[in-house]
Every structure is written in structure tokens, then in C-alpha cells.
Amino acid sequence: MFLQVFLTFSVMVIMGRRRFAAARKGDIPLASFKTMQLGQAPENVQLASRNFENQFEIPVLFFVACLLGLHLQVTGWFFAVNGALFVVSRVAHSWVHLTNNHVLTRFRLFMLGCLFVLLQWLTLVATFI
């Protein structure tokens, strides 16, 4: 969970640096920041913004699964390995998204991460069946 939080903050820093650089170059009018309508921003800025948003979508299911697993004491090796693999997949997904943005590779990494979180949730459900 700590690595996923670190990833989120890392992407936030990248996003901020890209936004400031684009604003300094005049690629984004400062007035755009009032409403955060950055649709005209350069692609690398939009990608960083979208990746930051991604850190609050599927990872929320990961955090809830981890916290519920800890609370219910369902934290065996299978659960933990799937959690670790989820975070590795998210790091790889962010790397691809923020660098070459190869869509098929990014999609495969996204789906792989979803599978790992699904397996965590199935492990939780299995404890009640």
C-alpha cells in the first residue's frame, strides 16, 4: 500500500512539473488553471493529469481490499502476492502512460492489475463462503 501511495505522489509531482513547464512556455494560459480546463494543454500534460486521476480509480478497490483483509485477518501469501503484483502493474502502467503511451501495452497492464485486485476480492469473498 505504501508503494501505491508513493506512486500516486510521484505522478502528482510529474503532473505538476509538466503543468508549470507548459505554463512557463505559454502552452497553457494561466486563466485555464482557474477552472482547470486544460483541454488545450500539450499531450504530455494531459497524459500526466489523466494518469494522476487513474490513481484514484482501481487503486481505491486495492486499498479497500487491503484494509478489509487486514481487518478480517485474510492476509495470506496469495492475498499479499496479488496485492504486490497489482502495485507492480500500476507502476508499469504509469511508466508506459507517462513515456511512450503505447495504448495496447498500457491496456494489458491495466487489465492485469484489475485481475490482481479481483483475485484479492475473490479471496475475501471466499472467506465468507
mmCIF file with all atom_site columns, C-alpha atoms in Angstrom:
data_model
loop_
_atom_site.group_PDB
_atom_site.id
_atom_site.type_symbol
_atom_site.label_atom_id
_atom_site.label_alt_id
_atom_site.label_comp_id
_atom_site.label_asym_id
_atom_site.label_entity_id
_atom_site.label_seq_id
_atom_site.pdbx_PDB_ins_code
_atom_site.Cartn_x
_atom_site.Cartn_y
_atom_site.Cartn_z
_atom_site.occupancy
_atom_site.B_iso_or_equiv
_atom_site.pdbx_formal_charge
_atom_site.auth_seq_id
_atom_site.auth_comp_id
_atom_site.auth_asym_id
_atom_site.auth_atom_id
_atom_site.pdbx_PDB_model_num
ATOM 1   C CA . MET A 1 1   ? 0.000   0.000   0.000   1.00 0.00 ? 1   MET A CA 1
ATOM 2   C CA . PHE A 1 2   ? 2.889   2.354   0.757   1.00 0.00 ? 2   PHE A CA 1
ATOM 3   C CA . LEU A 1 3   ? 4.353   1.876   -2.725  1.00 0.00 ? 3   LEU A CA 1
ATOM 4   C CA . GLN A 1 4   ? 0.980   2.672   -4.312  1.00 0.00 ? 4   GLN A CA 1
ATOM 5   C CA . VAL A 1 5   ? 0.782   5.866   -2.245  1.00 0.00 ? 5   VAL A CA 1
ATOM 6   C CA . PHE A 1 6   ? 4.354   6.731   -3.278  1.00 0.00 ? 6   PHE A CA 1
ATOM 7   C CA . LEU A 1 7   ? 3.406   6.151   -6.918  1.00 0.00 ? 7   LEU A CA 1
ATOM 8   C CA . THR A 1 8   ? 0.436   8.499   -6.568  1.00 0.00 ? 8   THR A CA 1
ATOM 9   C CA . PHE A 1 9   ? 2.578   11.274  -5.116  1.00 0.00 ? 9   PHE A CA 1
ATOM 10  C CA . SER A 1 10  ? 5.267   10.678  -7.750  1.00 0.00 ? 10  SER A CA 1
ATOM 11  C CA . VAL A 1 11  ? 2.730   11.048  -10.559 1.00 0.00 ? 11  VAL A CA 1
ATOM 12  C CA . MET A 1 12  ? 1.408   14.197  -8.853  1.00 0.00 ? 12  MET A CA 1
ATOM 13  C CA . VAL A 1 13  ? 4.906   15.710  -8.897  1.00 0.00 ? 13  VAL A CA 1
ATOM 14  C CA . ILE A 1 14  ? 5.380   14.774  -12.563 1.00 0.00 ? 14  ILE A CA 1
ATOM 15  C CA . MET A 1 15  ? 1.990   16.279  -13.396 1.00 0.00 ? 15  MET A CA 1
ATOM 16  C CA . GLY A 1 16  ? 2.807   19.491  -11.549 1.00 0.00 ? 16  GLY A CA 1
ATOM 17  C CA . ARG A 1 17  ? 6.196   19.851  -13.200 1.00 0.00 ? 17  ARG A CA 1
ATOM 18  C CA . ARG A 1 18  ? 4.689   19.322  -16.636 1.00 0.00 ? 18  ARG A CA 1
ATOM 19  C CA . ARG A 1 19  ? 1.921   21.836  -15.964 1.00 0.00 ? 19  ARG A CA 1
ATOM 20  C CA . PHE A 1 20  ? 4.305   24.502  -14.692 1.00 0.00 ? 20  PHE A CA 1
ATOM 21  C CA . ALA A 1 21  ? 6.682   23.943  -17.618 1.00 0.00 ? 21  ALA A CA 1
ATOM 22  C CA . ALA A 1 22  ? 3.814   24.263  -20.102 1.00 0.00 ? 22  ALA A CA 1
ATOM 23  C CA . ALA A 1 23  ? 2.531   27.412  -18.380 1.00 0.00 ? 23  ALA A CA 1
ATOM 24  C CA . ARG A 1 24  ? 6.021   28.958  -18.397 1.00 0.00 ? 24  ARG A CA 1
ATOM 25  C CA . LYS A 1 25  ? 6.322   28.260  -22.133 1.00 0.00 ? 25  LYS A CA 1
ATOM 26  C CA . GLY A 1 26  ? 2.884   29.760  -22.718 1.00 0.00 ? 26  GLY A CA 1
ATOM 27  C CA . ASP A 1 27  ? 1.376   26.457  -23.884 1.00 0.00 ? 27  ASP A CA 1
ATOM 28  C CA . ILE A 1 28  ? -1.315  26.766  -21.229 1.00 0.00 ? 28  ILE A CA 1
ATOM 29  C CA . PRO A 1 29  ? -2.890  30.159  -20.466 1.00 0.00 ? 29  PRO A CA 1
ATOM 30  C CA . LEU A 1 30  ? -2.792  30.885  -16.747 1.00 0.00 ? 30  LEU A CA 1
ATOM 31  C CA . ALA A 1 31  ? -6.529  31.589  -16.839 1.00 0.00 ? 31  ALA A CA 1
ATOM 32  C CA . SER A 1 32  ? -7.071  27.907  -17.680 1.00 0.00 ? 32  SER A CA 1
ATOM 33  C CA . PHE A 1 33  ? -5.968  26.998  -14.170 1.00 0.00 ? 33  PHE A CA 1
ATOM 34  C CA . LYS A 1 34  ? -8.883  28.885  -12.629 1.00 0.00 ? 34  LYS A CA 1
ATOM 35  C CA . THR A 1 35  ? -11.334 26.225  -13.799 1.00 0.00 ? 35  THR A CA 1
ATOM 36  C CA . MET A 1 36  ? -8.763  23.518  -14.593 1.00 0.00 ? 36  MET A CA 1
ATOM 37  C CA . GLN A 1 37  ? -9.995  23.375  -18.178 1.00 0.00 ? 37  GLN A CA 1
ATOM 38  C CA . LEU A 1 38  ? -6.735  22.103  -19.592 1.00 0.00 ? 38  LEU A CA 1
ATOM 39  C CA . GLY A 1 39  ? -8.093  20.536  -22.765 1.00 0.00 ? 39  GLY A CA 1
ATOM 40  C CA . GLN A 1 40  ? -5.794  22.683  -24.881 1.00 0.00 ? 40  GLN A CA 1
ATOM 41  C CA . ALA A 1 41  ? -2.725  21.650  -22.845 1.00 0.00 ? 41  ALA A CA 1
ATOM 42  C CA . PRO A 1 42  ? 0.082   19.729  -24.544 1.00 0.00 ? 42  PRO A CA 1
ATOM 43  C CA . GLU A 1 43  ? -0.370  15.967  -24.725 1.00 0.00 ? 43  GLU A CA 1
ATOM 44  C CA . ASN A 1 44  ? 2.294   15.222  -22.092 1.00 0.00 ? 44  ASN A CA 1
ATOM 45  C CA . VAL A 1 45  ? 0.419   17.443  -19.615 1.00 0.00 ? 45  VAL A CA 1
ATOM 46  C CA . GLN A 1 46  ? -2.910  15.778  -20.377 1.00 0.00 ? 46  GLN A CA 1
ATOM 47  C CA . LEU A 1 47  ? -1.350  12.311  -20.028 1.00 0.00 ? 47  LEU A CA 1
ATOM 48  C CA . ALA A 1 48  ? 0.110   13.148  -16.622 1.00 0.00 ? 48  ALA A CA 1
ATOM 49  C CA . SER A 1 49  ? -3.231  14.579  -15.479 1.00 0.00 ? 49  SER A CA 1
ATOM 50  C CA . ARG A 1 50  ? -5.104  11.512  -16.670 1.00 0.00 ? 50  ARG A CA 1
ATOM 51  C CA . ASN A 1 51  ? -2.588  9.184   -15.040 1.00 0.00 ? 51  ASN A CA 1
ATOM 52  C CA . PHE A 1 52  ? -2.974  11.036  -11.756 1.00 0.00 ? 52  PHE A CA 1
ATOM 53  C CA . GLU A 1 53  ? -6.750  10.583  -11.995 1.00 0.00 ? 53  GLU A CA 1
ATOM 54  C CA . ASN A 1 54  ? -6.138  6.870   -12.662 1.00 0.00 ? 54  ASN A CA 1
ATOM 55  C CA . GLN A 1 55  ? -4.504  6.598   -9.234  1.00 0.00 ? 55  GLN A CA 1
ATOM 56  C CA . PHE A 1 56  ? -7.907  7.227   -7.649  1.00 0.00 ? 56  PHE A CA 1
ATOM 57  C CA . GLU A 1 57  ? -9.914  4.699   -9.634  1.00 0.00 ? 57  GLU A CA 1
ATOM 58  C CA . ILE A 1 58  ? -8.981  0.982   -9.486  1.00 0.00 ? 58  ILE A CA 1
ATOM 59  C CA . PRO A 1 59  ? -6.404  1.586   -6.714  1.00 0.00 ? 59  PRO A CA 1
ATOM 60  C CA . VAL A 1 60  ? -9.295  2.534   -4.411  1.00 0.00 ? 60  VAL A CA 1
ATOM 61  C CA . LEU A 1 61  ? -10.525 -1.067  -4.704  1.00 0.00 ? 61  LEU A CA 1
ATOM 62  C CA . PHE A 1 62  ? -6.983  -2.215  -3.860  1.00 0.00 ? 62  PHE A CA 1
ATOM 63  C CA . PHE A 1 63  ? -6.810  -0.050  -0.734  1.00 0.00 ? 63  PHE A CA 1
ATOM 64  C CA . VAL A 1 64  ? -10.237 -1.163  0.466   1.00 0.00 ? 64  VAL A CA 1
ATOM 65  C CA . ALA A 1 65  ? -9.367  -4.821  -0.167  1.00 0.00 ? 65  ALA A CA 1
ATOM 66  C CA . CYS A 1 66  ? -6.104  -4.458  1.765   1.00 0.00 ? 66  CYS A CA 1
ATOM 67  C CA . LEU A 1 67  ? -7.726  -2.713  4.706   1.00 0.00 ? 67  LEU A CA 1
ATOM 68  C CA . LEU A 1 68  ? -10.589 -5.208  4.792   1.00 0.00 ? 68  LEU A CA 1
ATOM 69  C CA . GLY A 1 69  ? -8.102  -8.069  4.505   1.00 0.00 ? 69  GLY A CA 1
ATOM 70  C CA . LEU A 1 70  ? -6.133  -6.713  7.445   1.00 0.00 ? 70  LEU A CA 1
ATOM 71  C CA . HIS A 1 71  ? -9.297  -6.221  9.475   1.00 0.00 ? 71  HIS A CA 1
ATOM 72  C CA . LEU A 1 72  ? -10.550 -9.735  8.727   1.00 0.00 ? 72  LEU A CA 1
ATOM 73  C CA . GLN A 1 73  ? -7.064  -11.224 9.054   1.00 0.00 ? 73  GLN A CA 1
ATOM 74  C CA . VAL A 1 74  ? -7.180  -12.539 5.476   1.00 0.00 ? 74  VAL A CA 1
ATOM 75  C CA . THR A 1 75  ? -3.628  -11.648 4.573   1.00 0.00 ? 75  THR A CA 1
ATOM 76  C CA . GLY A 1 76  ? -2.043  -14.909 3.497   1.00 0.00 ? 76  GLY A CA 1
ATOM 77  C CA . TRP A 1 77  ? 0.641   -15.231 0.840   1.00 0.00 ? 77  TRP A CA 1
ATOM 78  C CA . PHE A 1 78  ? -1.858  -15.426 -2.071  1.00 0.00 ? 78  PHE A CA 1
ATOM 79  C CA . PHE A 1 79  ? -3.572  -12.215 -0.993  1.00 0.00 ? 79  PHE A CA 1
ATOM 80  C CA . ALA A 1 80  ? -0.261  -10.426 -0.400  1.00 0.00 ? 80  ALA A CA 1
ATOM 81  C CA . VAL A 1 81  ? 1.335   -11.565 -3.668  1.00 0.00 ? 81  VAL A CA 1
ATOM 82  C CA . ASN A 1 82  ? -1.686  -10.377 -5.649  1.00 0.00 ? 82  ASN A CA 1
ATOM 83  C CA . GLY A 1 83  ? -1.507  -7.028  -3.872  1.00 0.00 ? 83  GLY A CA 1
ATOM 84  C CA . ALA A 1 84  ? 2.191   -6.687  -4.637  1.00 0.00 ? 84  ALA A CA 1
ATOM 85  C CA . LEU A 1 85  ? 1.653   -7.671  -8.268  1.00 0.00 ? 85  LEU A CA 1
ATOM 86  C CA . PHE A 1 86  ? -1.150  -5.132  -8.537  1.00 0.00 ? 86  PHE A CA 1
ATOM 87  C CA . VAL A 1 87  ? 1.177   -2.344  -7.447  1.00 0.00 ? 87  VAL A CA 1
ATOM 88  C CA . VAL A 1 88  ? 3.925   -3.534  -9.817  1.00 0.00 ? 88  VAL A CA 1
ATOM 89  C CA . SER A 1 89  ? 1.376   -3.500  -12.645 1.00 0.00 ? 89  SER A CA 1
ATOM 90  C CA . ARG A 1 90  ? 0.334   0.050   -11.676 1.00 0.00 ? 90  ARG A CA 1
ATOM 91  C CA . VAL A 1 91  ? 3.949   1.246   -11.679 1.00 0.00 ? 91  VAL A CA 1
ATOM 92  C CA . ALA A 1 92  ? 4.450   -0.315  -15.122 1.00 0.00 ? 92  ALA A CA 1
ATOM 93  C CA . HIS A 1 93  ? 1.129   1.135   -16.339 1.00 0.00 ? 93  HIS A CA 1
ATOM 94  C CA . SER A 1 94  ? 2.151   4.619   -15.193 1.00 0.00 ? 94  SER A CA 1
ATOM 95  C CA . TRP A 1 95  ? 5.587   4.251   -16.771 1.00 0.00 ? 95  TRP A CA 1
ATOM 96  C CA . VAL A 1 96  ? 4.054   3.367   -20.126 1.00 0.00 ? 96  VAL A CA 1
ATOM 97  C CA . HIS A 1 97  ? 1.354   6.040   -19.812 1.00 0.00 ? 97  HIS A CA 1
ATOM 98  C CA . LEU A 1 98  ? 3.877   8.786   -18.992 1.00 0.00 ? 98  LEU A CA 1
ATOM 99  C CA . THR A 1 99  ? 6.541   7.785   -21.532 1.00 0.00 ? 99  THR A CA 1
ATOM 100 C CA . ASN A 1 100 ? 5.733   6.179   -24.886 1.00 0.00 ? 100 ASN A CA 1
ATOM 101 C CA . ASN A 1 101 ? 1.999   5.726   -24.138 1.00 0.00 ? 101 ASN A CA 1
ATOM 102 C CA . HIS A 1 102 ? 1.739   2.542   -26.189 1.00 0.00 ? 102 HIS A CA 1
ATOM 103 C CA . VAL A 1 103 ? -2.006  2.014   -25.835 1.00 0.00 ? 103 VAL A CA 1
ATOM 104 C CA . LEU A 1 104 ? -2.102  -1.792  -26.200 1.00 0.00 ? 104 LEU A CA 1
ATOM 105 C CA . THR A 1 105 ? 0.673   -2.283  -23.647 1.00 0.00 ? 105 THR A CA 1
ATOM 106 C CA . ARG A 1 106 ? -0.999  0.178   -21.298 1.00 0.00 ? 106 ARG A CA 1
ATOM 107 C CA . PHE A 1 107 ? -4.345  -1.607  -21.658 1.00 0.00 ? 107 PHE A CA 1
ATOM 108 C CA . ARG A 1 108 ? -2.790  -5.009  -20.985 1.00 0.00 ? 108 ARG A CA 1
ATOM 109 C CA . LEU A 1 109 ? -1.106  -3.702  -17.845 1.00 0.00 ? 109 LEU A CA 1
ATOM 110 C CA . PHE A 1 110 ? -4.372  -2.130  -16.723 1.00 0.00 ? 110 PHE A CA 1
ATOM 111 C CA . MET A 1 111 ? -6.268  -5.397  -17.206 1.00 0.00 ? 111 MET A CA 1
ATOM 112 C CA . LEU A 1 112 ? -3.539  -7.359  -15.440 1.00 0.00 ? 112 LEU A CA 1
ATOM 113 C CA . GLY A 1 113 ? -3.789  -5.023  -12.463 1.00 0.00 ? 113 GLY A CA 1
ATOM 114 C CA . CYS A 1 114 ? -7.566  -5.411  -12.434 1.00 0.00 ? 114 CYS A CA 1
ATOM 115 C CA . LEU A 1 115 ? -7.118  -9.186  -12.374 1.00 0.00 ? 115 LEU A CA 1
ATOM 116 C CA . PHE A 1 116 ? -4.829  -8.977  -9.327  1.00 0.00 ? 116 PHE A CA 1
ATOM 117 C CA . VAL A 1 117 ? -7.328  -6.829  -7.409  1.00 0.00 ? 117 VAL A CA 1
ATOM 118 C CA . LEU A 1 118 ? -10.170 -9.117  -8.462  1.00 0.00 ? 118 LEU A CA 1
ATOM 119 C CA . LEU A 1 119 ? -8.222  -12.084 -7.070  1.00 0.00 ? 119 LEU A CA 1
ATOM 120 C CA . GLN A 1 120 ? -7.796  -10.198 -3.793  1.00 0.00 ? 120 GLN A CA 1
ATOM 121 C CA . TRP A 1 121 ? -11.550 -9.583  -3.638  1.00 0.00 ? 121 TRP A CA 1
ATOM 122 C CA . LEU A 1 122 ? -12.323 -13.198 -4.517  1.00 0.00 ? 122 LEU A CA 1
ATOM 123 C CA . THR A 1 123 ? -10.030 -14.250 -1.676  1.00 0.00 ? 123 THR A CA 1
ATOM 124 C CA . LEU A 1 124 ? -12.013 -12.036 0.686   1.00 0.00 ? 124 LEU A CA 1
ATOM 125 C CA . VAL A 1 125 ? -15.328 -13.401 -0.579  1.00 0.00 ? 125 VAL A CA 1
ATOM 126 C CA . ALA A 1 126 ? -14.062 -16.987 -0.267  1.00 0.00 ? 126 ALA A CA 1
ATOM 127 C CA . THR A 1 127 ? -13.504 -16.488 3.458   1.00 0.00 ? 127 THR A CA 1
ATOM 128 C CA . PHE A 1 128 ? -17.258 -15.985 3.919   1.00 0.00 ? 128 PHE A CA 1
ATOM 129 C CA . ILE A 1 129 ? -18.450 -18.910 1.819   1.00 0.00 ? 129 ILE A CA 1
#
